[in-house]
Tab-separated table of C-alpha atoms in Angstrom:
chain	number	residue	atom	x	y	z
A	1	MET	CA	30.730	-13.947	47.066
A	2	LEU	CA	27.612	-13.298	49.132
A	3	ALA	CA	28.638	-9.959	49.451
A	4	ALA	CA	28.818	-9.730	45.791
A	5	SER	CA	25.570	-11.158	44.995
A	6	ALA	CA	23.880	-8.741	47.388
A	7	LEU	CA	25.515	-5.953	45.562
A	8	VAL	CA	24.337	-7.160	42.217
A	9	LEU	CA	20.532	-7.737	43.503
A	10	ALA	CA	20.722	-4.134	45.028
A	11	VAL	CA	22.181	-2.585	41.985
A	12	ALA	CA	19.735	-4.412	39.547
A	13	GLY	CA	16.723	-3.252	41.823
A	14	CYS	CA	17.922	0.420	41.675
A	15	ILE	CA	17.829	0.585	37.717
A	16	GLY	CA	14.365	-0.283	37.640
A	17	PRO	CA	12.466	-2.046	34.763
A	18	ARG	CA	13.701	-1.384	31.025
A	19	PRO	CA	11.754	1.692	29.559
A	20	SER	CA	9.369	0.838	26.744
A	21	ALA	CA	9.194	2.430	23.283
A	22	PRO	CA	6.837	5.245	22.791
A	23	ALA	CA	3.515	3.835	21.553
A	24	ALA	CA	3.002	6.535	19.312
A	25	THR	CA	5.788	5.417	17.097
A	26	ALA	CA	3.756	2.517	15.656
A	27	VAL	CA	2.878	3.118	11.867
A	28	ALA	CA	0.069	1.436	10.096
A	29	PRO	CA	-0.094	1.439	6.367
A	30	PRO	CA	-3.244	3.407	4.804
A	31	PRO	CA	-6.251	1.300	3.780
A	32	ALA	CA	-5.173	1.862	0.175
A	33	TRP	CA	-1.987	0.093	0.472
A	34	ARG	CA	-3.836	-3.501	1.584
A	35	THR	CA	-3.809	-4.708	-1.853
A	36	ALA	CA	-1.149	-7.467	-1.919
A	37	LEU	CA	1.191	-8.568	-4.947
A	38	ALA	CA	2.620	-11.774	-5.491
A	39	PRO	CA	6.491	-11.892	-4.141
A	40	GLY	CA	8.657	-10.334	-6.644
A	41	GLY	CA	12.358	-10.244	-7.176
A	42	PRO	CA	14.676	-7.357	-5.669
A	43	VAL	CA	14.526	-3.891	-6.542
A	44	ARG	CA	15.612	-2.816	-9.943
A	45	ALA	CA	19.052	-1.320	-9.970
A	46	ASP	CA	18.735	-0.036	-13.396
A	47	TRP	CA	15.323	1.512	-13.067
A	48	TRP	CA	16.276	4.777	-15.282
A	49	ASN	CA	16.455	2.482	-18.200
A	50	ALA	CA	12.641	2.325	-18.326
A	51	PHE	CA	12.641	5.553	-20.132
A	52	GLY	CA	14.489	4.260	-23.054
A	53	ASP	CA	17.353	6.755	-23.329
A	54	PRO	CA	20.994	5.291	-23.668
A	55	VAL	CA	22.346	8.849	-23.025
A	56	LEU	CA	20.564	8.968	-19.718
A	57	THR	CA	22.010	5.669	-18.835
A	58	GLY	CA	25.409	6.616	-19.656
A	59	LEU	CA	24.890	9.845	-17.350
A	60	VAL	CA	23.744	8.111	-14.301
A	61	ALA	CA	26.903	5.585	-14.776
A	62	ARG	CA	28.986	8.656	-14.942
A	63	GLY	CA	27.276	10.233	-11.853
A	64	LEU	CA	27.372	6.963	-9.723
A	65	ALA	CA	31.505	6.806	-10.600
A	66	ASN	CA	32.281	10.434	-9.999
A	67	ASN	CA	30.030	12.067	-7.848
A	68	PRO	CA	31.854	13.328	-4.549
A	69	ASP	CA	28.829	12.530	-2.214
A	70	LEU	CA	29.205	8.892	-2.921
A	71	GLY	CA	32.617	9.071	-1.910
A	72	SER	CA	32.124	10.758	1.104
A	73	ALA	CA	29.605	8.228	2.019
A	74	ALA	CA	31.831	5.480	1.482
A	75	ALA	CA	34.310	7.213	3.916
A	76	ARG	CA	31.659	7.009	6.462
A	77	ILE	CA	31.048	3.458	5.924
A	78	ASP	CA	34.824	2.538	6.519
A	79	GLU	CA	34.555	4.611	9.680
A	80	ALA	CA	31.396	2.949	10.891
A	81	ARG	CA	32.920	-0.491	9.871
A	82	ALA	CA	36.269	0.581	11.916
A	83	THR	CA	34.085	1.457	14.878
A	84	GLU	CA	32.072	-1.890	14.715
A	85	ARG	CA	35.756	-3.718	14.831
A	86	LEU	CA	36.828	-1.849	17.765
A	87	ALA	CA	33.685	-2.661	19.753
A	88	ARG	CA	34.148	-6.142	18.782
A	89	ALA	CA	37.974	-6.123	19.826
A	90	GLN	CA	36.733	-4.897	23.402
A	91	ARG	CA	35.163	-8.476	23.946
A	92	LEU	CA	38.440	-10.227	23.333
A	93	PRO	CA	41.271	-10.734	25.935
A	94	LEU	CA	43.833	-8.252	25.916
A	95	VAL	CA	47.320	-9.736	25.947
A	96	GLY	CA	50.338	-7.863	26.652
A	97	GLY	CA	54.195	-8.304	27.333
A	98	SER	CA	57.036	-6.700	28.968
A	99	VAL	CA	60.738	-7.195	29.528
A	100	PRO	CA	61.949	-4.926	32.209
A	101	GLY	CA	65.824	-5.001	32.974
A	102	THR	CA	67.352	-4.547	36.374
A	103	THR	CA	71.138	-4.022	37.652
A	104	GLY	CA	72.485	-4.180	41.089
A	105	GLN	CA	74.968	-5.929	43.315
A	106	THR	CA	74.477	-9.284	45.139
A	107	VAL	CA	76.809	-10.369	48.276
A	108	SER	CA	78.095	-13.819	48.319
A	109	PRO	CA	78.138	-15.966	51.542
A	110	LEU	CA	81.697	-15.114	51.812
A	111	GLY	CA	80.709	-11.383	51.973
A	112	THR	CA	82.048	-10.730	48.443
A	113	PRO	CA	79.944	-8.109	46.685
A	114	SER	CA	79.489	-8.737	42.627
A	115	ASP	CA	77.535	-7.095	40.118
A	116	ALA	CA	74.285	-8.701	38.772
A	117	ILE	CA	72.206	-8.071	35.663
A	118	GLY	CA	68.674	-9.269	35.539
A	119	ALA	CA	65.652	-9.278	33.303
A	120	GLN	CA	62.047	-10.345	33.988
A	121	PRO	CA	60.075	-10.805	30.551
A	122	ALA	CA	56.440	-11.577	31.286
A	123	VAL	CA	53.015	-12.033	29.464
A	124	SER	CA	50.009	-10.394	30.883
A	125	ILE	CA	46.292	-11.171	29.973
A	126	SER	CA	43.174	-9.220	30.936
A	127	TYR	CA	39.652	-10.412	30.137
A	128	ASP	CA	36.387	-8.748	31.009
A	129	LEU	CA	33.828	-11.443	31.434
A	130	ASP	CA	30.879	-8.983	30.440
A	131	LEU	CA	28.156	-10.699	32.808
A	132	PHE	CA	25.291	-8.653	31.918
A	133	GLY	CA	26.192	-7.696	28.290
A	134	ARG	CA	27.696	-4.318	28.436
A	135	LEU	CA	30.065	-5.146	25.702
A	136	ARG	CA	28.122	-7.332	23.774
A	137	GLN	CA	25.229	-4.841	23.391
A	138	ALA	CA	27.909	-2.174	22.403
A	139	ASN	CA	28.977	-4.398	19.879
A	140	ARG	CA	25.353	-4.940	18.447
A	141	ALA	CA	24.749	-1.206	18.492
A	142	ALA	CA	27.931	-0.859	16.433
A	143	GLN	CA	26.746	-3.374	13.898
A	144	ALA	CA	23.448	-1.793	13.652
A	145	GLN	CA	25.134	1.537	12.989
A	146	LEU	CA	27.159	0.251	10.467
A	147	LEU	CA	23.867	-1.052	8.706
A	148	ALA	CA	22.271	2.081	9.059
A	149	THR	CA	25.439	3.929	7.505
A	150	GLU	CA	25.021	1.751	4.518
A	151	GLY	CA	21.511	2.659	4.331
A	152	ALA	CA	22.623	6.331	4.437
A	153	ARG	CA	25.054	5.442	1.403
A	154	ASP	CA	22.225	3.836	-0.549
A	155	THR	CA	19.778	7.025	0.065
A	156	VAL	CA	22.582	9.057	-1.670
A	157	ARG	CA	23.150	6.835	-4.372
A	158	LEU	CA	19.373	6.639	-5.015
A	159	GLY	CA	19.255	10.422	-4.736
A	160	ILE	CA	22.001	10.910	-7.041
A	161	GLU	CA	20.303	8.630	-9.725
A	162	SER	CA	16.989	10.464	-9.241
A	163	SER	CA	18.577	13.851	-9.416
A	164	ILE	CA	20.543	13.186	-12.604
A	165	ALA	CA	17.112	11.645	-14.387
A	166	ILE	CA	15.330	14.791	-13.095
A	167	GLY	CA	17.927	17.181	-14.380
A	168	TYR	CA	17.970	15.296	-17.725
A	169	ILE	CA	14.237	15.529	-18.287
A	170	THR	CA	14.394	19.172	-17.171
A	171	LEU	CA	17.175	19.786	-19.833
A	172	ARG	CA	15.230	18.116	-22.583
A	173	ALA	CA	12.396	20.037	-21.589
A	174	LEU	CA	14.266	23.365	-21.906
A	175	ASP	CA	15.339	22.179	-25.351
A	176	LEU	CA	11.815	21.607	-26.508
A	177	ARG	CA	11.049	25.069	-25.113
A	178	LEU	CA	13.810	26.632	-27.079
A	179	ALA	CA	12.637	24.955	-30.070
A	180	VAL	CA	9.248	26.135	-29.602
A	181	ALA	CA	10.365	29.815	-29.120
A	182	ARG	CA	12.309	29.572	-32.236
A	183	GLN	CA	9.691	28.161	-34.347
A	184	THR	CA	7.299	30.831	-32.765
A	185	LEU	CA	9.744	33.487	-33.459
A	186	ALA	CA	10.141	32.442	-37.219
A	187	ALA	CA	6.354	32.711	-37.545
A	188	ARG	CA	6.167	35.976	-35.976
A	189	ALA	CA	9.055	37.433	-38.380
A	190	GLU	CA	7.054	36.209	-41.354
A	191	GLY	CA	4.057	37.978	-39.720
A	192	LEU	CA	5.929	40.982	-39.196
A	193	ARG	CA	7.049	41.086	-42.980
A	194	ILE	CA	3.614	40.872	-44.045
A	195	ALA	CA	2.632	43.611	-41.719
A	196	ARG	CA	5.464	45.789	-42.717
A	197	ARG	CA	4.642	45.166	-46.614
A	198	ARG	CA	1.012	45.955	-45.991
A	199	ALA	CA	1.620	49.217	-44.053
A	200	GLU	CA	4.176	50.506	-46.588
A	201	THR	CA	1.267	49.927	-49.353
A	202	GLY	CA	-0.994	51.598	-47.352
A	203	TYR	CA	-3.342	48.744	-47.104
A	204	THR	CA	-3.148	48.904	-43.175
A	205	SER	CA	-2.421	51.392	-40.426
A	206	ASN	CA	0.804	51.659	-38.791
A	207	LEU	CA	-0.963	50.240	-35.514
A	208	GLU	CA	-0.754	46.871	-36.800
A	209	LEU	CA	3.059	46.989	-37.653
A	210	ARG	CA	3.632	48.087	-34.170
A	211	GLN	CA	1.611	45.305	-32.572
A	212	SER	CA	3.406	43.030	-34.873
A	213	GLU	CA	6.615	44.391	-33.890
A	214	TYR	CA	5.950	44.358	-30.282
A	215	GLU	CA	4.942	40.481	-30.682
A	216	TYR	CA	8.112	39.679	-32.605
A	217	ARG	CA	10.193	41.409	-29.730
A	218	ALA	CA	8.286	39.701	-27.006
A	219	THR	CA	9.026	36.240	-28.513
A	220	GLU	CA	12.540	37.062	-29.377
A	221	GLN	CA	13.490	37.329	-25.602
A	222	LEU	CA	12.386	33.839	-25.151
A	223	VAL	CA	15.128	32.450	-26.926
A	224	PRO	CA	18.256	33.973	-24.806
A	225	ALA	CA	16.173	33.175	-21.696
A	226	ALA	CA	15.604	29.668	-22.651
A	227	GLN	CA	19.443	29.173	-23.732
A	228	LEU	CA	20.415	31.040	-19.995
A	229	ALA	CA	18.173	27.997	-18.548
A	230	ILE	CA	19.725	25.547	-20.778
A	231	SER	CA	23.289	26.442	-19.843
A	232	ARG	CA	22.541	26.717	-16.062
A	233	GLN	CA	20.871	23.256	-15.981
A	234	GLU	CA	23.930	21.873	-17.999
A	235	ASN	CA	26.298	23.079	-15.177
A	236	ALA	CA	23.898	21.730	-12.694
A	237	LEU	CA	24.110	18.295	-14.197
A	238	SER	CA	27.723	18.563	-14.585
A	239	LEU	CA	27.898	18.900	-10.966
A	240	LEU	CA	26.131	15.964	-10.361
A	241	LEU	CA	28.457	13.944	-12.571
A	242	GLY	CA	31.148	14.982	-10.750
A	243	ASP	CA	32.559	17.052	-13.718
A	244	ASN	CA	33.395	20.669	-14.360
A	245	PRO	CA	30.820	22.706	-16.014
A	246	GLY	CA	30.381	21.901	-19.805
A	247	PRO	CA	27.796	20.857	-22.350
A	248	ILE	CA	25.741	17.617	-21.752
A	249	PRO	CA	25.137	15.064	-24.600
A	250	ARG	CA	21.523	14.836	-25.588
A	251	GLY	CA	19.424	11.428	-26.569
A	252	VAL	CA	15.710	11.003	-27.182
A	253	PRO	CA	13.510	14.018	-27.388
A	254	LEU	CA	11.272	14.907	-24.275
A	255	ASP	CA	8.040	13.762	-26.307
A	256	ARG	CA	9.596	10.422	-27.294
A	257	LEU	CA	10.911	9.351	-23.849
A	258	ALA	CA	9.092	6.191	-22.621
A	259	THR	CA	6.690	6.110	-19.763
A	260	PRO	CA	7.358	3.072	-17.754
A	261	ALA	CA	4.180	0.661	-16.794
A	262	ILE	CA	2.889	1.328	-13.106
A	263	PRO	CA	1.021	-1.817	-11.374
A	264	ASP	CA	-2.374	-1.012	-10.173
A	265	GLY	CA	-1.572	-2.245	-6.465
A	266	LEU	CA	1.778	-1.322	-4.704
A	267	PRO	CA	2.023	-3.339	-1.337
A	268	ALA	CA	3.415	-1.507	1.624
A	269	ASP	CA	6.017	-4.106	2.045
A	270	LEU	CA	7.861	-2.637	-1.012
A	271	LEU	CA	8.637	0.420	0.891
A	272	ARG	CA	10.739	-1.462	3.315
A	273	ARG	CA	13.298	-1.554	0.389
A	274	ARG	CA	13.782	2.159	0.848
A	275	PRO	CA	17.143	2.941	2.046
A	276	ASP	CA	16.197	5.993	4.236
A	277	LEU	CA	13.439	3.795	6.041
A	278	TYR	CA	16.139	0.970	6.172
A	279	GLN	CA	18.640	3.797	7.830
A	280	ALA	CA	15.855	4.727	10.244
A	281	GLU	CA	15.008	1.265	11.247
A	282	GLN	CA	18.777	0.255	12.105
A	283	THR	CA	19.229	3.624	13.784
A	284	LEU	CA	16.517	2.603	15.937
A	285	VAL	CA	18.056	-0.711	16.554
A	286	ALA	CA	21.381	0.817	17.330
A	287	THR	CA	19.980	3.293	20.159
A	288	ASP	CA	18.001	0.327	21.490
A	289	ARG	CA	21.123	-1.627	21.894
A	290	SER	CA	23.117	1.391	23.093
A	291	LEU	CA	20.279	1.707	25.765
A	292	ASP	CA	20.924	-1.970	26.855
A	293	SER	CA	24.724	-1.077	27.141
A	294	ALA	CA	23.995	1.979	29.454
A	295	ARG	CA	21.872	-0.063	31.743
A	296	ALA	CA	24.593	-2.897	31.906
A	297	ALA	CA	27.321	-0.367	32.896
A	298	MET	CA	24.992	0.344	36.198
A	299	LEU	CA	25.827	-3.486	37.072
A	300	PRO	CA	28.986	-4.736	38.646
A	301	ASN	CA	31.766	-5.744	36.306
A	302	LEU	CA	33.972	-8.813	36.792
A	303	ALA	CA	37.354	-8.869	35.337
A	304	LEU	CA	40.092	-11.382	35.243
A	305	THR	CA	43.809	-10.753	35.110
A	306	GLY	CA	46.854	-12.737	35.033
A	307	SER	CA	50.568	-13.099	34.176
A	308	ALA	CA	53.175	-15.501	33.681
A	309	GLY	CA	56.883	-15.064	33.245
A	310	VAL	CA	60.585	-15.865	34.378
A	311	ALA	CA	63.010	-13.994	36.130
A	312	LEU	CA	66.417	-14.175	34.592
A	313	SER	CA	69.557	-12.910	36.657
A	314	THR	CA	73.386	-13.517	36.366
A	315	ALA	CA	72.941	-13.865	40.161
A	316	LEU	CA	70.980	-16.848	39.764
A	317	ALA	CA	71.959	-20.164	38.738
A	318	ASN	CA	68.532	-21.153	37.241
A	319	PRO	CA	65.729	-19.227	35.940
A	320	ILE	CA	62.599	-18.631	38.465
A	321	GLY	CA	59.057	-18.826	37.193
A	322	VAL	CA	56.553	-16.238	38.257
A	323	PHE	CA	53.111	-16.124	37.737
A	324	THR	CA	49.890	-14.281	39.154
A	325	VAL	CA	46.201	-14.796	38.653
A	326	GLY	CA	43.435	-12.413	40.067
A	327	ALA	CA	40.092	-11.028	39.714
A	328	SER	CA	38.514	-7.936	40.290
A	329	ILE	CA	34.750	-6.898	40.897
A	330	LEU	CA	33.953	-3.342	40.104
A	331	SER	CA	30.556	-1.914	40.969
A	332	PRO	CA	29.491	1.440	41.132
A	333	ILE	CA	28.468	2.624	44.586
A	334	PHE	CA	28.267	6.548	44.373
A	335	ASP	CA	28.889	8.297	41.166
A	336	GLY	CA	26.905	11.452	41.412
A	337	GLY	CA	24.426	10.222	39.186
A	338	ARG	CA	26.517	9.846	36.060
A	339	LEU	CA	25.397	6.406	35.100
A	340	ARG	CA	21.807	7.228	35.667
A	341	ALA	CA	22.322	10.381	33.417
A	342	GLN	CA	23.972	8.389	30.802
A	343	THR	CA	20.960	5.846	30.886
A	344	ASP	CA	18.494	8.811	30.746
A	345	ALA	CA	20.140	10.094	27.673
A	346	ALA	CA	20.488	6.732	26.026
A	347	THR	CA	16.668	6.432	26.544
A	348	ALA	CA	15.939	9.686	24.979
A	349	ARG	CA	18.064	9.066	21.921
A	350	ARG	CA	16.012	5.684	21.532
A	351	ASP	CA	12.996	7.439	21.867
A	352	GLN	CA	14.035	10.090	19.158
A	353	ALA	CA	15.015	7.335	16.893
A	354	ALA	CA	11.633	5.669	17.092
A	355	PHE	CA	9.696	8.855	16.250
A	356	ALA	CA	12.317	9.582	13.678
A	357	TYR	CA	11.185	5.833	12.171
A	358	ARG	CA	7.757	6.976	12.329
A	359	ARG	CA	8.106	10.026	10.827
A	360	ALA	CA	10.070	8.269	7.937
A	361	ALA	CA	7.401	5.455	7.380
A	362	LEU	CA	4.850	8.489	7.279
A	363	GLN	CA	7.012	10.345	4.600
A	364	ALA	CA	7.361	7.092	2.694
A	365	PHE	CA	3.620	6.760	2.249
A	366	ARG	CA	3.269	10.539	1.286
A	367	GLU	CA	5.845	10.527	-1.102
A	368	VAL	CA	4.495	7.587	-3.010
A	369	ASP	CA	0.651	8.593	-2.997
A	370	ASP	CA	2.065	12.246	-4.322
A	371	SER	CA	3.990	10.500	-7.123
A	372	LEU	CA	1.214	8.459	-8.356
A	373	ALA	CA	-1.158	11.298	-7.995
A	374	GLY	CA	1.503	13.432	-10.259
A	375	VAL	CA	1.816	10.569	-12.773
A	376	GLN	CA	-2.076	10.480	-13.182
A	377	ARG	CA	-2.867	14.266	-12.818
A	378	SER	CA	-0.416	15.404	-14.913
A	379	GLY	CA	-0.888	12.802	-17.615
A	380	GLU	CA	-4.410	14.077	-17.807
A	381	GLN	CA	-3.469	17.702	-18.044
A	382	ALA	CA	-1.192	16.796	-20.683
A	383	ILE	CA	-3.874	15.499	-22.639
A	384	ALA	CA	-6.015	18.308	-22.156
A	385	LEU	CA	-3.063	20.712	-22.973
A	386	SER	CA	-2.442	18.759	-26.303
A	387	GLY	CA	-6.355	18.984	-27.329
A	388	GLN	CA	-5.844	22.939	-26.475
A	389	ARG	CA	-2.953	23.079	-28.424
A	390	ASP	CA	-4.494	21.424	-31.459
A	391	ALA	CA	-7.597	23.794	-31.299
A	392	LEU	CA	-5.483	26.964	-31.086
A	393	ALA	CA	-3.439	25.804	-33.974
A	394	GLY	CA	-6.667	25.541	-35.895
A	395	ALA	CA	-7.931	28.774	-34.621
A	396	LEU	CA	-4.648	30.420	-35.668
A	397	ARG	CA	-4.859	29.083	-39.362
A	398	ASN	CA	-8.343	30.323	-39.472
A	399	ALA	CA	-7.384	33.956	-38.146
A	400	SER	CA	-4.396	34.237	-40.375
A	401	ASN	CA	-6.586	33.190	-43.366
A	402	ARG	CA	-9.092	35.880	-42.531
A	403	TYR	CA	-6.676	38.261	-41.899
A	404	ARG	CA	-5.093	37.879	-45.273
A	405	ALA	CA	-8.592	38.153	-46.890
A	406	GLY	CA	-9.405	41.273	-45.000
A	407	TYR	CA	-12.299	39.608	-43.046
A	408	SER	CA	-10.766	40.102	-39.437
A	409	ALA	CA	-8.751	42.316	-37.662
A	410	TYR	CA	-5.043	41.832	-36.932
A	411	ILE	CA	-5.745	41.760	-33.196
A	412	ASP	CA	-7.601	38.222	-33.876
A	413	GLN	CA	-4.395	36.530	-35.248
A	414	LEU	CA	-2.359	38.064	-32.457
A	415	ASP	CA	-4.663	36.649	-29.899
A	416	ALA	CA	-4.482	33.215	-31.381
A	417	GLN	CA	-0.824	33.446	-31.672
A	418	ARG	CA	-0.280	34.163	-28.007
A	419	GLY	CA	-2.637	31.434	-26.830
A	420	LEU	CA	-0.941	28.993	-29.071
A	421	LEU	CA	2.438	29.931	-27.530
A	422	THR	CA	1.114	29.551	-24.187
A	423	ALA	CA	-0.416	26.238	-24.791
A	424	GLU	CA	2.692	24.739	-26.286
A	425	LEU	CA	5.033	25.946	-23.482
A	426	SER	CA	2.353	24.562	-20.945
A	427	LEU	CA	2.295	21.139	-22.916
A	428	VAL	CA	6.178	20.903	-22.611
A	429	GLN	CA	5.997	21.650	-18.800
A	430	ALA	CA	3.299	19.168	-18.134
A	431	ARG	CA	5.234	16.182	-20.152
A	432	ALA	CA	8.354	17.090	-18.131
A	433	ASP	CA	6.281	16.900	-14.914
A	434	ARG	CA	4.652	13.658	-15.806
A	435	LEU	CA	8.098	12.176	-16.598
A	436	ASN	CA	9.601	13.648	-13.289
A	437	ALA	CA	6.650	12.123	-11.305
A	438	TYR	CA	7.816	8.754	-12.610
A	439	VAL	CA	11.364	9.552	-11.316
A	440	THR	CA	10.051	10.542	-7.863
A	441	LEU	CA	7.979	7.421	-7.672
A	442	TYR	CA	10.826	5.163	-8.324
A	443	GLN	CA	12.597	7.455	-5.713
A	444	ALA	CA	9.635	6.801	-3.318
A	445	MET	CA	9.647	2.916	-3.905
A	446	GLY	CA	13.264	2.780	-3.152
A	447	GLY	CA	14.408	1.974	-6.760
A	448	GLY	CA	11.189	0.766	-8.321
A	449	TRP	CA	9.620	-2.881	-8.436
A	450	SER	CA	10.533	-5.926	-10.243
A	451	PRO	CA	9.081	-7.441	-13.287
A	452	ALA	CA	7.290	-10.260	-11.452
A	453	ASP	CA	5.402	-7.341	-9.460
A	454	ILE	CA	4.064	-5.804	-12.602
A	455	THR	CA	2.993	-9.079	-14.373
A	456	ALA	CA	1.205	-10.183	-11.051
A	457	THR	CA	-1.192	-7.091	-11.573
A	458	THR	CA	-4.063	-6.789	-14.079
A	459	ARG	CA	-3.750	-3.390	-15.536
């Protein structure tokens, strides 16, 4: 026993103090995040309903039910759960049984040989005492890895929800672009009719007719381009829904989709709800537990073994009880540096997970700030483009009236038409960008915020 204690102390002195995590992995929220909100409820699981479109709600439900990526994530959780059960089973006693049979001859006191048939059923038990927590830490690492896998599944789920919402908003924006192109094409067709009649009567030159034809053809090509983009977007959405390529139902138009309310102050603690940040945190915990298990493997291991059974034979009048009890201490003396290398590798993996957690936290702050800026700036851009569109619409009416009255050249009307088309398409894109910024904000916040957070904030 003294020799074993001395061996334990010697090996413990060899492994040295436990390495600390890199100090550079600490993350502090930016000063702008220090505005606290009252404690709210859990993250909204149906944040997409805030846009007020039942069709979008149905599409998200279909995607969550049929998307193959979620099925793959669920299978990875099953694998991690089985790995955790295996690690937990390593800490339990191992019980086995055997029934070996024997045949032979026996010699009686009178010298008469006789055949003998025997059997020795036995039950054996082995148990690792795990004095230094090698198996216990491995079990905890498996538990943390299971939680990290569940966080990865939630990350995939949130990504699917956001991708469907963004894809639907983009589809409604393309529908509106197609409507604008068709309206403009109808106006250009009317202008071409007037220009052709004026040219035939000799009131204007053929130059204005050719210019009108050019503008009509330039607008005409926008229609098939928008239709092609719509078909591709529908196919992309069908893939997210887990369906074959096909048409996608429509609901509320783009300009009638609701814009959710955003609190003025969003606390940094809300970001802990992000599944990717939770995954990185649990991965760090798992690698830290794995490091503890690797360090414990460098210490002696004490195992208890025992067996009990009976010896049955035709040569014996009564069965004979047989049992054994033993213990073994296994300690590394010289392994060529294998255990030290395993510990160093576990330390490096723990440091990698720590830096990955830092990066995930910084990325979370960045995504939220980008989304908030996108909501604000795209809204300001949409307001400015709306005013520009109204001004260009008025300019086009004036230019058209002056052209028909013969007070201005046709080029003035063409310039107003081009400017109005550009402004209308830019306004559609700005509205889509603003709605997509709301989606990315929900995604960046890990699924949004509770109603209590909104009511506790003064807008």
